Amino acid sequence: MDPLARFLADRAQARTAEDPCANLCVAATVDADGEPQARTLVLRELDTTSGTRLAIFCNETSPKWREMSNSSRIALSVFLPSSNLQYRLQCTTVPIPVETVHESWQLRPDAPKRLDWFYTLTMPQSAPIESRDLLLMKCAGLELPDPLIAPETARGLYVIPEVIEKLDLNQPDGIHDRRLYQRRGEGWIEKFLVP
Ligand SMILES: Cc1cc2nc3c(=O)[nH]c(=O)nc-3n(C[C@H](O)[C@H](O)[C@H](O)COP(=O)(O)O)c2cc1C
């Protein structure tokens, strides 16, 4: 069986169940000081000529962009409470073409669009700022392009799972079902892990 197809099917089911985590992941990286970092991101599914691809979007000014794109490796964790499933994915990354990023950026709500321009014109994402009032004032005072287009710092990465671990908590005997899948050529090999 294809664990990636299973993952997509489980997410689709979670969306049907209105699971608040259905479209989310926690992305872990190692920062420039060698410290582990983790944060919640939207894990998107993009329809491409080579099928459905997993994708994340962020801003290049954020430290995580360097962490994710420099190493080309990222670890994602997805928990779907509606179905009691956990997936852990070890992924390589590939930059999403600029045109696709810019098209997708247009679908963002107004406030995140404005913030993306703030990161570009004023201060990088994750930089310390004196106060929230100052942030709001500077955001409101931004001169945005008309028509509103994505700044060059808007970025996206396709994430390509190379290793998938699925933990299924739905066992009547209470012993969880934990399996590891590793890519081998066109397919996957499956191993059972002690849960
Ligand atoms: C539900 C949720 C979804 C989020 N989605 C994204 C996202 O898709 N892209 C993003 O850059 N940050 C997203 N964030 C914010 C990140 O978790 C994080 O706070 C921000 O990107 C700064 O992280 P950094 O300092 O590691 O760069 C999201 C946060 C939450 C709570």
mmCIF file of C-alpha atoms and ligand atoms in Angstrom:
data_model
loop_
_atom_site.group_PDB
_atom_site.id
_atom_site.type_symbol
_atom_site.label_atom_id
_atom_site.label_comp_id
_atom_site.label_asym_id
_atom_site.label_seq_id
_atom_site.Cartn_x
_atom_site.Cartn_y
_atom_site.Cartn_z
ATOM 1 C CA MET A 1 0.000 0.000 0.000
ATOM 2 C CA ASP A 2 1.077 3.574 -0.630
ATOM 3 C CA PRO A 3 1.410 5.335 2.756
ATOM 4 C CA LEU A 4 1.354 8.754 1.103
ATOM 5 C CA ALA A 5 -1.989 7.981 -0.557
ATOM 6 C CA ARG A 6 -3.212 6.705 2.822
ATOM 7 C CA PHE A 7 -2.044 9.927 4.471
ATOM 8 C CA LEU A 8 -3.919 12.046 1.915
ATOM 9 C CA ALA A 9 -7.046 9.909 2.346
ATOM 10 C CA ASP A 10 -6.860 10.209 6.152
ATOM 11 C CA ARG A 11 -6.526 13.991 5.867
ATOM 12 C CA ALA A 12 -9.514 14.126 3.498
ATOM 13 C CA GLN A 13 -11.548 12.155 6.018
ATOM 14 C CA ALA A 14 -10.412 14.512 8.799
ATOM 15 C CA ARG A 15 -11.563 17.496 6.738
ATOM 16 C CA THR A 16 -14.974 15.830 6.310
ATOM 17 C CA ALA A 17 -15.085 15.383 10.092
ATOM 18 C CA GLU A 18 -14.216 19.094 10.441
ATOM 19 C CA ASP A 19 -11.069 18.206 12.345
ATOM 20 C CA PRO A 20 -9.348 21.503 13.238
ATOM 21 C CA CYS A 21 -5.982 19.826 12.648
ATOM 22 C CA ALA A 22 -6.864 18.399 9.231
ATOM 23 C CA ASN A 23 -4.822 20.972 7.310
ATOM 24 C CA LEU A 24 -2.036 21.544 9.807
ATOM 25 C CA CYS A 25 1.356 20.128 10.658
ATOM 26 C CA VAL A 26 4.133 20.868 13.114
ATOM 27 C CA ALA A 27 7.361 21.507 11.237
ATOM 28 C CA ALA A 28 10.669 20.866 13.000
ATOM 29 C CA THR A 29 14.014 22.269 11.938
ATOM 30 C CA VAL A 30 17.449 22.837 13.448
ATOM 31 C CA ASP A 31 18.362 26.520 13.682
ATOM 32 C CA ALA A 32 21.680 28.234 12.956
ATOM 33 C CA ASP A 33 22.796 27.642 16.579
ATOM 34 C CA GLY A 34 21.998 23.938 16.341
ATOM 35 C CA GLU A 35 18.886 24.354 18.511
ATOM 36 C CA PRO A 36 15.701 22.432 17.630
ATOM 37 C CA GLN A 37 12.763 24.613 16.553
ATOM 38 C CA ALA A 38 9.142 23.588 15.927
ATOM 39 C CA ARG A 39 6.115 25.546 14.759
ATOM 40 C CA THR A 40 2.619 24.958 13.392
ATOM 41 C CA LEU A 41 2.180 25.447 9.648
ATOM 42 C CA VAL A 42 -0.608 24.911 7.156
ATOM 43 C CA LEU A 43 0.258 21.814 5.131
ATOM 44 C CA ARG A 44 -1.259 22.430 1.725
ATOM 45 C CA GLU A 45 -2.086 19.986 -1.056
ATOM 46 C CA LEU A 46 -1.455 21.370 -4.547
ATOM 47 C CA ASP A 47 -2.731 19.748 -7.733
ATOM 48 C CA THR A 48 0.147 19.588 -10.195
ATOM 49 C CA THR A 49 0.821 17.767 -13.452
ATOM 50 C CA SER A 50 2.615 15.096 -11.388
ATOM 51 C CA GLY A 51 -0.362 14.644 -9.048
ATOM 52 C CA THR A 52 -1.156 16.011 -5.604
ATOM 53 C CA ARG A 53 1.903 17.477 -3.879
ATOM 54 C CA LEU A 54 2.312 18.551 -0.264
ATOM 55 C CA ALA A 55 3.401 22.147 0.172
ATOM 56 C CA ILE A 56 4.133 24.747 2.800
ATOM 57 C CA PHE A 57 4.208 28.507 2.399
ATOM 58 C CA CYS A 58 6.197 31.013 4.404
ATOM 59 C CA ASN A 59 8.216 34.191 4.118
ATOM 60 C CA GLU A 60 11.861 34.193 3.128
ATOM 61 C CA THR A 61 12.718 36.744 5.840
ATOM 62 C CA SER A 62 11.843 34.227 8.557
ATOM 63 C CA PRO A 63 14.760 32.206 9.947
ATOM 64 C CA LYS A 64 12.877 28.997 9.222
ATOM 65 C CA TRP A 65 13.149 29.624 5.476
ATOM 66 C CA ARG A 66 16.940 29.255 5.664
ATOM 67 C CA GLU A 67 16.631 26.263 7.973
ATOM 68 C CA MET A 68 14.206 24.483 5.651
ATOM 69 C CA SER A 69 15.703 25.382 2.306
ATOM 70 C CA ASN A 70 19.431 25.218 3.217
ATOM 71 C CA SER A 71 19.324 21.713 4.548
ATOM 72 C CA SER A 72 16.604 20.646 2.076
ATOM 73 C CA ARG A 73 15.327 18.480 4.911
ATOM 74 C CA ILE A 74 12.422 18.962 7.265
ATOM 75 C CA ALA A 75 10.507 16.829 9.745
ATOM 76 C CA LEU A 76 6.725 17.194 9.941
ATOM 77 C CA SER A 77 4.335 15.838 12.514
ATOM 78 C CA VAL A 78 0.589 15.605 11.908
ATOM 79 C CA PHE A 79 -1.924 14.503 14.536
ATOM 80 C CA LEU A 80 -5.530 14.013 13.458
ATOM 81 C CA PRO A 81 -7.607 13.954 16.682
ATOM 82 C CA SER A 82 -10.792 13.041 14.780
ATOM 83 C CA SER A 83 -9.277 9.701 13.785
ATOM 84 C CA ASN A 84 -6.615 9.203 16.473
ATOM 85 C CA LEU A 85 -3.821 8.973 13.945
ATOM 86 C CA GLN A 86 -0.335 10.422 14.090
ATOM 87 C CA TYR A 87 1.901 10.726 11.046
ATOM 88 C CA ARG A 88 5.564 11.699 11.227
ATOM 89 C CA LEU A 89 7.179 12.584 7.934
ATOM 90 C CA GLN A 90 10.864 13.015 7.107
ATOM 91 C CA CYS A 91 10.923 15.082 3.958
ATOM 92 C CA THR A 92 13.170 16.646 1.400
ATOM 93 C CA THR A 93 12.111 20.028 0.021
ATOM 94 C CA VAL A 94 11.993 21.629 -3.419
ATOM 95 C CA PRO A 95 11.202 25.329 -3.979
ATOM 96 C CA ILE A 96 7.787 25.947 -5.529
ATOM 97 C CA PRO A 97 7.987 27.954 -8.777
ATOM 98 C CA VAL A 98 7.488 31.687 -8.205
ATOM 99 C CA GLU A 99 4.362 31.892 -10.409
ATOM 100 C CA THR A 100 2.627 29.207 -8.322
ATOM 101 C CA VAL A 101 3.622 30.935 -5.067
ATOM 102 C CA HIS A 102 2.291 34.249 -6.337
ATOM 103 C CA GLU A 103 -1.011 32.744 -7.531
ATOM 104 C CA SER A 104 -1.501 31.024 -4.208
ATOM 105 C CA TRP A 105 -0.553 34.204 -2.316
ATOM 106 C CA GLN A 106 -3.572 35.961 -3.847
ATOM 107 C CA LEU A 107 -5.829 33.594 -1.874
ATOM 108 C CA ARG A 108 -4.441 34.813 1.465
ATOM 109 C CA PRO A 109 -6.600 37.016 3.697
ATOM 110 C CA ASP A 110 -5.807 40.746 3.767
ATOM 111 C CA ALA A 111 -3.928 40.862 7.088
ATOM 112 C CA PRO A 112 -1.352 38.155 6.215
ATOM 113 C CA LYS A 113 -0.865 39.818 2.813
ATOM 114 C CA ARG A 114 -0.090 43.092 4.536
ATOM 115 C CA LEU A 115 2.249 41.346 6.976
ATOM 116 C CA ASP A 116 4.158 39.774 4.081
ATOM 117 C CA TRP A 117 4.786 43.291 2.757
ATOM 118 C CA PHE A 118 5.728 44.426 6.274
ATOM 119 C CA TYR A 119 8.399 41.676 6.416
ATOM 120 C CA THR A 120 9.690 42.836 3.044
ATOM 121 C CA LEU A 121 9.663 46.585 3.542
ATOM 122 C CA THR A 122 10.028 47.113 7.287
ATOM 123 C CA MET A 123 11.227 44.250 9.477
ATOM 124 C CA PRO A 124 11.831 40.526 8.953
ATOM 125 C CA GLN A 125 9.421 37.991 10.367
ATOM 126 C CA SER A 126 10.353 36.833 13.882
ATOM 127 C CA ALA A 127 12.392 40.019 14.588
ATOM 128 C CA PRO A 128 11.837 41.596 18.020
ATOM 129 C CA ILE A 129 9.713 44.783 17.950
ATOM 130 C CA GLU A 130 9.195 47.353 20.698
ATOM 131 C CA SER A 131 5.440 46.955 21.037
ATOM 132 C CA ARG A 132 2.308 45.621 19.361
ATOM 133 C CA ASP A 133 1.101 49.217 18.949
ATOM 134 C CA LEU A 134 4.197 50.049 16.928
ATOM 135 C CA LEU A 135 3.649 46.941 14.772
ATOM 136 C CA LEU A 136 0.025 47.906 14.074
ATOM 137 C CA MET A 137 0.978 51.509 13.306
ATOM 138 C CA LYS A 138 3.738 50.504 10.902
ATOM 139 C CA CYS A 139 1.511 47.912 9.216
ATOM 140 C CA ALA A 140 -1.277 50.449 8.717
ATOM 141 C CA GLY A 141 1.178 52.959 7.256
ATOM 142 C CA LEU A 142 2.618 50.594 4.622
ATOM 143 C CA GLU A 143 2.438 51.732 1.019
ATOM 144 C CA LEU A 144 1.240 48.652 -0.824
ATOM 145 C CA PRO A 145 1.499 48.172 -4.577
ATOM 146 C CA ASP A 146 -1.674 48.554 -6.627
ATOM 147 C CA PRO A 147 -2.737 46.054 -7.884
ATOM 148 C CA LEU A 148 -1.683 44.105 -4.818
ATOM 149 C CA ILE A 149 0.844 41.458 -5.807
ATOM 150 C CA ALA A 150 2.981 39.096 -3.741
ATOM 151 C CA PRO A 151 6.318 40.450 -2.493
ATOM 152 C CA GLU A 152 9.445 38.671 -3.677
ATOM 153 C CA THR A 153 9.922 37.283 -0.178
ATOM 154 C CA ALA A 154 6.771 35.127 -0.426
ATOM 155 C CA ARG A 155 8.039 31.573 -0.725
ATOM 156 C CA GLY A 156 6.837 28.014 -0.870
ATOM 157 C CA LEU A 157 8.343 24.566 -0.677
ATOM 158 C CA TYR A 158 7.090 21.267 -1.943
ATOM 159 C CA VAL A 159 7.742 18.723 0.782
ATOM 160 C CA ILE A 160 8.513 15.209 -0.390
ATOM 161 C CA PRO A 161 8.152 12.525 2.279
ATOM 162 C CA GLU A 162 10.993 10.015 2.144
ATOM 163 C CA VAL A 163 10.110 8.301 5.405
ATOM 164 C CA ILE A 164 6.574 8.065 6.806
ATOM 165 C CA GLU A 165 5.714 6.748 10.225
ATOM 166 C CA LYS A 166 2.081 6.097 11.057
ATOM 167 C CA LEU A 167 0.833 5.545 14.609
ATOM 168 C CA ASP A 168 -2.732 4.289 14.805
ATOM 169 C CA LEU A 169 -4.250 4.532 18.284
ATOM 170 C CA ASN A 170 -7.499 2.777 17.294
ATOM 171 C CA GLN A 171 -6.710 -0.712 18.527
ATOM 172 C CA PRO A 172 -9.321 -2.522 20.657
ATOM 173 C CA ASP A 173 -6.505 -4.241 22.614
ATOM 174 C CA GLY A 174 -4.900 -0.869 23.426
ATOM 175 C CA ILE A 175 -1.556 -1.793 21.809
ATOM 176 C CA HIS A 176 -1.002 0.863 19.193
ATOM 177 C CA ASP A 177 -0.231 -0.040 15.578
ATOM 178 C CA ARG A 178 3.010 1.657 14.555
ATOM 179 C CA ARG A 179 4.510 1.277 11.087
ATOM 180 C CA LEU A 180 7.446 2.791 9.267
ATOM 181 C CA TYR A 181 7.534 3.229 5.490
ATOM 182 C CA GLN A 182 10.723 3.970 3.557
ATOM 183 C CA ARG A 183 10.889 4.774 -0.121
ATOM 184 C CA ARG A 184 12.503 2.092 -2.251
ATOM 185 C CA GLY A 185 12.549 2.940 -5.973
ATOM 186 C CA GLU A 186 8.967 3.480 -7.085
ATOM 187 C CA GLY A 187 7.477 1.866 -3.991
ATOM 188 C CA TRP A 188 7.743 1.695 -0.213
ATOM 189 C CA ILE A 189 8.950 -0.894 2.252
ATOM 190 C CA GLU A 190 6.991 -1.364 5.448
ATOM 191 C CA LYS A 191 8.412 -2.182 8.879
ATOM 192 C CA PHE A 192 6.599 -2.621 12.171
ATOM 193 C CA LEU A 193 7.896 -0.619 15.128
ATOM 194 C CA VAL A 194 7.436 -1.160 18.833
ATOM 195 C CA PRO A 195 4.823 1.463 19.701
HETATM 196 C C1 LIG B 1 -2.837 27.238 12.913
HETATM 197 C C2 LIG B 1 -1.554 27.935 12.500
HETATM 198 C C3 LIG B 1 -1.163 27.912 11.164
HETATM 199 C C4 LIG B 1 0.009 28.553 10.765
HETATM 200 N N1 LIG B 1 0.395 28.491 9.448
HETATM 201 C C5 LIG B 1 1.541 29.088 9.060
HETATM 202 C C6 LIG B 1 1.976 28.968 7.712
HETATM 203 O O1 LIG B 1 1.363 28.296 6.871
HETATM 204 N N2 LIG B 1 3.132 29.602 7.364
HETATM 205 C C7 LIG B 1 3.871 30.315 8.273
HETATM 206 O O2 LIG B 1 4.916 30.857 7.893
HETATM 207 N N3 LIG B 1 3.500 30.417 9.567
HETATM 208 C C8 LIG B 1 2.344 29.823 9.981
HETATM 209 N N4 LIG B 1 1.953 29.914 11.289
HETATM 210 C C9 LIG B 1 2.797 30.680 12.243
HETATM 211 C C10 LIG B 1 3.990 29.817 12.688
HETATM 212 O O3 LIG B 1 3.575 28.814 13.582
HETATM 213 C C11 LIG B 1 5.091 30.669 13.341
HETATM 214 O O4 LIG B 1 4.577 31.321 14.484
HETATM 215 C C12 LIG B 1 5.670 31.720 12.404
HETATM 216 O O5 LIG B 1 5.778 31.219 11.084
HETATM 217 C C13 LIG B 1 7.044 32.170 12.870
HETATM 218 O O6 LIG B 1 7.860 31.038 12.999
HETATM 219 P P1 LIG B 1 9.478 31.072 12.948
HETATM 220 O O7 LIG B 1 9.918 32.070 13.987
HETATM 221 O O8 LIG B 1 9.884 29.688 13.267
HETATM 222 O O9 LIG B 1 9.859 31.504 11.573
HETATM 223 C C14 LIG B 1 0.804 29.250 11.717
HETATM 224 C C15 LIG B 1 0.422 29.226 13.066
HETATM 225 C C16 LIG B 1 -0.729 28.571 13.441
HETATM 226 C C17 LIG B 1 -1.098 28.573 14.911
#
